[in-house]
Amino acid sequence: MSKSLTKRSEDYSKWYNELVVKADLAENSGVRGCMVIKPYGYAIWEKMQAQLDKMFKETGHENAYFPLFVPKSLFEAEEKNAEGFAKECAVVTHYRLKNDPDNKGKLMVDPEAKLEEELVVRPTSEAIIWSTYKNWIQSYRDLPILINQWANVVRWEMRTRLFLRTAEFLWQEGHTAHATREEAIAEAVQMMDVYAEFAENFMAVPVIKGVKTESERFAGAEDTYCIEALMQDGKALQAGTSHFLGQNFAKAFDVKFTSNEGKQDYVWATSWGVSTRLMGALIMTHSDDNGLVLPPKLAPIQVVIVPIYKGDDQLEAIRSRINPLMKELRDKGISVKFDDRDTHKPGFKFNEYELKGVPVRIAIGQRDMENNTFEIARRDTLSKETVSGEVVVSYISNLLEDIQNTIFQKALDYRATHITEVTSFDEFVEVLESKGGFISAHWDGTAETEEKIKELTKATIRCIPIDGVEEEGICVFSGNPSNRKVLFAKAY
Amino acid sequence: MSKSLTKRSEDYSKWYNELVVKADLAENSGVRGCMVIKPYGYAIWEKMQAQLDKMFKETGHENAYFPLFVPKSLFEAEEKNAEGFAKECAVVTHYRLKNDPDNKGKLMVDPEAKLEEELVVRPTSEAIIWSTYKNWIQSYRDLPILINQWANVVRWEMRTRLFLRTAEFLWQEGHTAHATREEAIAEAVQMMDVYAEFAENFMAVPVIKGVKTESERFAGAEDTYCIEALMQDGKALQAGTSHFLGQNFAKAFDVKFTSNEGKQDYVWATSWGVSTRLMGALIMTHSDDNGLVLPPKLAPIQVVIVPIYKGDDQLEAIRSRINPLMKELRDKGISVKFDDRDTHKPGFKFNEYELKGVPVRIAIGQRDMENNTFEIARRDTLSKETVSGEVVVSYISNLLEDIQNTIFQKALDYRATHITEVTSFDEFVEVLESKGGFISAHWDGTAETEEKIKELTKATIRCIPIDGVEEEGICVFSGNPSNRKVLFAKAY
Ligand SMILES: [Zn+2]
Ligand SMILES: [Zn+2]
């Protein structure tokens, strides 16, 4: 394992690609645009999943599973949604291979096994789910339906990057059905809030909650709520979306219910999702030129212990000193690894765990054995301290909390200095090029202005912040009146 | 919800299909052969997953994720494996849809978006995983690799049945790489043992451990270890398989390693899996004409409490009596539901929870309130008892354990009376037709005999039991010498 990473300041994008591979998180596969998520990367994703799943269940949702395939006729039923995804669909057309008569030992698609109707590999599951909900919903008594699914989806992206944009990715998708517009909107907002809480309290990634403009909305939604994060290179990253779908899918699939008062109406819907893209946000928010920096709450290994010794006797002495410490830490729910490999030197191990972002490293050598001390290094600041054996457990426990808070605060400070209010388009362009980050500016509310700004600068409206205030102003581009500032940025 | 199920004795197959749907476990979808797993069914699957995942991790395995798609050229690399799955592959040939010019509002496959190389939707992942392992393995230091994946797979089955045989299903697949033949075999056997432990101690399904004959082996394996269960209709069900793959995949993908002594050799492999098919085994082993019977260890709701009351005051009184009980049960890790719906009568609720297999039902009415008692019914035997409030918590705790043991013992007794030794083929046919179950008989070891017996009776060799003994005998069909009995049965 070669440690040296490209520096962020040299080439941020290269740094990211190298880090994902060298920290054993993921790699490109033999299938165009699809990744292999390696055990260490998957262990982080599992921790994310477990926490999100808990939060979904606490808000009343249940898990279920719907088919991978969507028959073309169902896929095209909701027109806008179909339009939005048609250009990036993997399509199954045949259900059998046969021996290739011209090519011994090779297989070919059997032309006699052509499907009557093509199957789209789900890019998202609204269509298949709403065609199912149709049979589940007759009366208001059948509502709400609050279901989540953990699944893989496929969107045939032309330019892919590990975790950030891959042809296949893993995600969860919530799909809920409600009797009223208000209830559905409340659900969509609730799930945005759940995502924000997860991002900030577990990933230590500060996010801005907002609403998308019409042109950035999910295909088929009436409103898309989102959380937007800011990466260290000044680019924004959409970390989760929650859609109020109105009655669009209910109308497309003819899903009506009889209300309390005996009236028939179409059902109201939401859908919401986060994906393995969150891994990209996690990596890019905290990591540094030495490698990954992980929030302790999502780190597969929170504490690693590296013995410094000569010969088996010293190692055994260290082991008997370490065993009760490991037990005490594990009893507190802290995950610990004792790396006693004799194939690698301590220095190599230090580098490896730095690269992999293990939050706390304990080293113990002969002097520590004599003095009943441990050398404790924290990954985020790379600082070290010698700690007495008598207080080491509470020291580590506090340190993990401190690291979680410190990296969140650091990301928050970075964001605070990278939200810039501008009042002229010259300033807009200058800030975007020199400093990046979010630009807060008045916008006249038209798709035309939005599109022109995008063409000229590559910046898009990331969101209309939920906590923004109404205020009179003048559009930064057109000079037309505006009553609200929005956030622009270049984005992943 | 109509409760009346077809009786098992009338039509076992119909009983099963009705039960799966009426107990809200799963249903057929709009996609041929694919099912929707409903929240209640998925909750059972989640409990299975959690326990299996724990057992995999305890035996040193890590989770990872590999692509859904397998390029045709990788798929065909291991010839036997490719041959075995070629006839049931969903194949992606295009990556885009476009508007159909002849059909306004409809989409069609874009002929210009044809893939250069077709992608097979994974029916199993040996090919894609071994093409990846090739890059991960150079030296004996990189071994063993012990990876598991939770995923969906697709096998285009012509006749499908909910959970038992579906075009798409959920499963886990372990894929391990080893330096020696012995180590790989030990791994394959270990995972068969893990599956058996899970089936018996958690699903309460007794299984026989064995080895498959050559014709029943996994395509590409040198040996397939399996666990075989027996359903109430006398048919066997293969509940899990663990394959020793020899060096077949290493050779197909050229995966070599340098040994401790500096020699190059191909890597040894195993793979092992269980799927949502286990749900079918669980349902068919324990359930009865009233509905599902679930082992408490896998029941999403272990205890349901139904209040019997008139008016809000009585309900509130029951609620204050029930709240501390629920807390006490939950503190013991027991999942409890209090069903206070006022839209349904107690009798309706009793039927519903019987149908859904909730192991323990508590009813509490006015007399119970006066006497400080609860009426406790167990689902497996349908018997009821009145229990004093002072001992109710420990009573329930013991009852859950007792139900788990009782249903296992019942299934074990059924199996014991349905393994029949036969010495003539007449007897073989008679037992198979009259009584079903496993038939223990001598077999001459040839595929020819195996095939003829299958043609004549539809019975296959389920396995050569691991704990069988060598003994001289005469093949039940051919009269040729045999040194071991094997187990025959009709199977799912
Ligand atoms: Zn800056
Ligand atoms: Zn019988």
mmCIF file of N, CA, C and O in Angstrom, chain B residues 326-360:
data_model
loop_
_atom_site.group_PDB
_atom_site.id
_atom_site.type_symbol
_atom_site.label_atom_id
_atom_site.label_comp_id
_atom_site.label_asym_id
_atom_site.label_seq_id
_atom_site.Cartn_x
_atom_site.Cartn_y
_atom_site.Cartn_z
ATOM 1 N N MET B 326 -46.323 -3.656 29.416
ATOM 2 C CA MET B 326 -45.600 -3.530 28.141
ATOM 3 C C MET B 326 -44.166 -3.101 28.383
ATOM 4 O O MET B 326 -43.237 -3.596 27.760
ATOM 5 N N LYS B 327 -43.990 -2.166 29.308
ATOM 6 C CA LYS B 327 -42.635 -1.709 29.598
ATOM 7 C C LYS B 327 -41.773 -2.859 30.113
ATOM 8 O O LYS B 327 -40.640 -3.051 29.672
ATOM 9 N N GLU B 328 -42.337 -3.617 31.033
ATOM 10 C CA GLU B 328 -41.573 -4.744 31.599
ATOM 11 C C GLU B 328 -41.198 -5.760 30.522
ATOM 12 O O GLU B 328 -40.083 -6.273 30.488
ATOM 13 N N LEU B 329 -42.166 -6.050 29.635
ATOM 14 C CA LEU B 329 -41.877 -7.023 28.570
ATOM 15 C C LEU B 329 -40.805 -6.477 27.627
ATOM 16 O O LEU B 329 -39.861 -7.174 27.267
ATOM 17 N N ARG B 330 -40.945 -5.204 27.254
ATOM 18 C CA ARG B 330 -39.957 -4.613 26.339
ATOM 19 C C ARG B 330 -38.572 -4.567 26.964
ATOM 20 O O ARG B 330 -37.571 -4.769 26.275
ATOM 21 N N ASP B 331 -38.513 -4.304 28.252
ATOM 22 C CA ASP B 331 -37.204 -4.308 28.929
ATOM 23 C C ASP B 331 -36.541 -5.673 28.833
ATOM 24 O O ASP B 331 -35.324 -5.790 28.893
ATOM 25 N N LYS B 332 -37.368 -6.700 28.709
ATOM 26 C CA LYS B 332 -36.803 -8.051 28.559
ATOM 27 C C LYS B 332 -36.539 -8.379 27.090
ATOM 28 O O LYS B 332 -36.247 -9.530 26.750
ATOM 29 N N GLY B 333 -36.712 -7.377 26.211
ATOM 30 C CA GLY B 333 -36.426 -7.611 24.794
ATOM 31 C C GLY B 333 -37.567 -8.296 24.052
ATOM 32 O O GLY B 333 -37.378 -8.826 22.962
ATOM 33 N N ILE B 334 -38.751 -8.288 24.658
ATOM 34 C CA ILE B 334 -39.912 -8.926 24.017
ATOM 35 C C ILE B 334 -40.706 -7.858 23.261
ATOM 36 O O ILE B 334 -40.988 -6.793 23.804
ATOM 37 N N SER B 335 -41.026 -8.134 21.992
ATOM 38 C CA SER B 335 -41.770 -7.129 21.215
ATOM 39 C C SER B 335 -43.271 -7.301 21.450
ATOM 40 O O SER B 335 -43.815 -8.387 21.330
ATOM 41 N N VAL B 336 -43.932 -6.204 21.800
ATOM 42 C CA VAL B 336 -45.343 -6.234 22.187
ATOM 43 C C VAL B 336 -46.107 -5.213 21.369
ATOM 44 O O VAL B 336 -45.615 -4.110 21.127
ATOM 45 N N LYS B 337 -47.306 -5.588 20.978
ATOM 46 C CA LYS B 337 -48.195 -4.632 20.329
ATOM 47 C C LYS B 337 -49.500 -4.565 21.116
ATOM 48 O O LYS B 337 -50.073 -5.596 21.485
ATOM 49 N N PHE B 338 -49.963 -3.353 21.392
ATOM 50 C CA PHE B 338 -51.259 -3.164 22.035
ATOM 51 C C PHE B 338 -52.224 -2.728 20.944
ATOM 52 O O PHE B 338 -52.079 -1.653 20.373
ATOM 53 N N ASP B 339 -53.195 -3.565 20.642
ATOM 54 C CA ASP B 339 -54.105 -3.261 19.536
ATOM 55 C C ASP B 339 -55.367 -2.596 20.079
ATOM 56 O O ASP B 339 -56.342 -3.260 20.430
ATOM 57 N N ASP B 340 -55.353 -1.271 20.128
ATOM 58 C CA ASP B 340 -56.503 -0.543 20.679
ATOM 59 C C ASP B 340 -57.397 0.034 19.578
ATOM 60 O O ASP B 340 -58.172 0.956 19.828
ATOM 61 N N ARG B 341 -57.302 -0.479 18.373
ATOM 62 C CA ARG B 341 -58.181 0.000 17.291
ATOM 63 C C ARG B 341 -59.638 -0.134 17.714
ATOM 64 O O ARG B 341 -60.058 -1.197 18.199
ATOM 65 N N ASP B 342 -60.407 0.916 17.506
ATOM 66 C CA ASP B 342 -61.834 0.827 17.839
ATOM 67 C C ASP B 342 -62.672 0.501 16.603
ATOM 68 O O ASP B 342 -63.900 0.481 16.657
ATOM 69 N N THR B 343 -61.988 0.234 15.499
ATOM 70 C CA THR B 343 -62.700 -0.071 14.256
ATOM 71 C C THR B 343 -62.975 -1.565 14.101
ATOM 72 O O THR B 343 -63.671 -1.973 13.176
ATOM 73 N N HIS B 344 -62.372 -2.380 14.953
ATOM 74 C CA HIS B 344 -62.533 -3.825 14.822
ATOM 75 C C HIS B 344 -62.871 -4.456 16.162
ATOM 76 O O HIS B 344 -62.358 -4.030 17.199
ATOM 77 N N LYS B 345 -63.689 -5.501 16.135
ATOM 78 C CA LYS B 345 -64.089 -6.229 17.348
ATOM 79 C C LYS B 345 -62.973 -7.182 17.781
ATOM 80 O O LYS B 345 -62.193 -7.626 16.949
ATOM 81 N N PRO B 346 -62.952 -7.520 19.103
ATOM 82 C CA PRO B 346 -61.926 -8.458 19.583
ATOM 83 C C PRO B 346 -61.876 -9.754 18.781
ATOM 84 O O PRO B 346 -60.789 -10.233 18.449
ATOM 85 N N GLY B 347 -63.040 -10.325 18.448
ATOM 86 C CA GLY B 347 -63.050 -11.595 17.704
ATOM 87 C C GLY B 347 -62.326 -11.478 16.371
ATOM 88 O O GLY B 347 -61.574 -12.370 15.966
ATOM 89 N N PHE B 348 -62.541 -10.363 15.708
ATOM 90 C CA PHE B 348 -61.859 -10.111 14.441
ATOM 91 C C PHE B 348 -60.343 -10.059 14.654
ATOM 92 O O PHE B 348 -59.567 -10.642 13.903
ATOM 93 N N LYS B 349 -59.966 -9.344 15.718
ATOM 94 C CA LYS B 349 -58.530 -9.227 16.005
ATOM 95 C C LYS B 349 -57.915 -10.594 16.332
ATOM 96 O O LYS B 349 -56.815 -10.913 15.892
ATOM 97 N N PHE B 350 -58.636 -11.391 17.138
ATOM 98 C CA PHE B 350 -58.123 -12.727 17.467
ATOM 99 C C PHE B 350 -57.822 -13.502 16.181
ATOM 100 O O PHE B 350 -56.764 -14.116 16.035
ATOM 101 N N ASN B 351 -58.780 -13.482 15.255
ATOM 102 C CA ASN B 351 -58.582 -14.196 13.987
ATOM 103 C C ASN B 351 -57.383 -13.652 13.212
ATOM 104 O O ASN B 351 -56.589 -14.399 12.655
ATOM 105 N N GLU B 352 -57.276 -12.334 13.190
ATOM 106 C CA GLU B 352 -56.196 -11.714 12.430
ATOM 107 C C GLU B 352 -54.823 -12.127 12.962
ATOM 108 O O GLU B 352 -53.928 -12.479 12.205
ATOM 109 N N TYR B 353 -54.670 -12.106 14.292
ATOM 110 C CA TYR B 353 -53.351 -12.449 14.855
ATOM 111 C C TYR B 353 -53.075 -13.941 14.776
ATOM 112 O O TYR B 353 -51.916 -14.353 14.712
ATOM 113 N N GLU B 354 -54.143 -14.752 14.781
ATOM 114 C CA GLU B 354 -53.952 -16.177 14.526
ATOM 115 C C GLU B 354 -53.435 -16.373 13.117
ATOM 116 O O GLU B 354 -52.465 -17.094 12.891
ATOM 117 N N LEU B 355 -54.079 -15.703 12.173
ATOM 118 C CA LEU B 355 -53.667 -15.793 10.767
ATOM 119 C C LEU B 355 -52.225 -15.341 10.579
ATOM 120 O O LEU B 355 -51.468 -15.911 9.792
ATOM 121 N N LYS B 356 -51.839 -14.321 11.345
ATOM 122 C CA LYS B 356 -50.486 -13.773 11.184
ATOM 123 C C LYS B 356 -49.448 -14.444 12.071
ATOM 124 O O LYS B 356 -48.275 -14.074 12.084
ATOM 125 N N GLY B 357 -49.899 -15.412 12.870
ATOM 126 C CA GLY B 357 -48.950 -16.232 13.611
ATOM 127 C C GLY B 357 -48.263 -15.569 14.794
ATOM 128 O O GLY B 357 -47.168 -15.975 15.185
ATOM 129 N N VAL B 358 -48.907 -14.571 15.387
ATOM 130 C CA VAL B 358 -48.305 -13.953 16.578
ATOM 131 C C VAL B 358 -48.281 -15.002 17.694
ATOM 132 O O VAL B 358 -49.325 -15.540 18.051
ATOM 133 N N PRO B 359 -47.104 -15.310 18.250
ATOM 134 C CA PRO B 359 -46.987 -16.462 19.155
ATOM 135 C C PRO B 359 -47.868 -16.386 20.402
ATOM 136 O O PRO B 359 -48.446 -17.397 20.795
ATOM 137 N N VAL B 360 -47.966 -15.201 21.007
ATOM 138 C CA VAL B 360 -48.722 -15.096 22.261
ATOM 139 C C VAL B 360 -49.737 -13.965 22.171
ATOM 140 O O VAL B 360 -49.412 -12.862 21.735
#
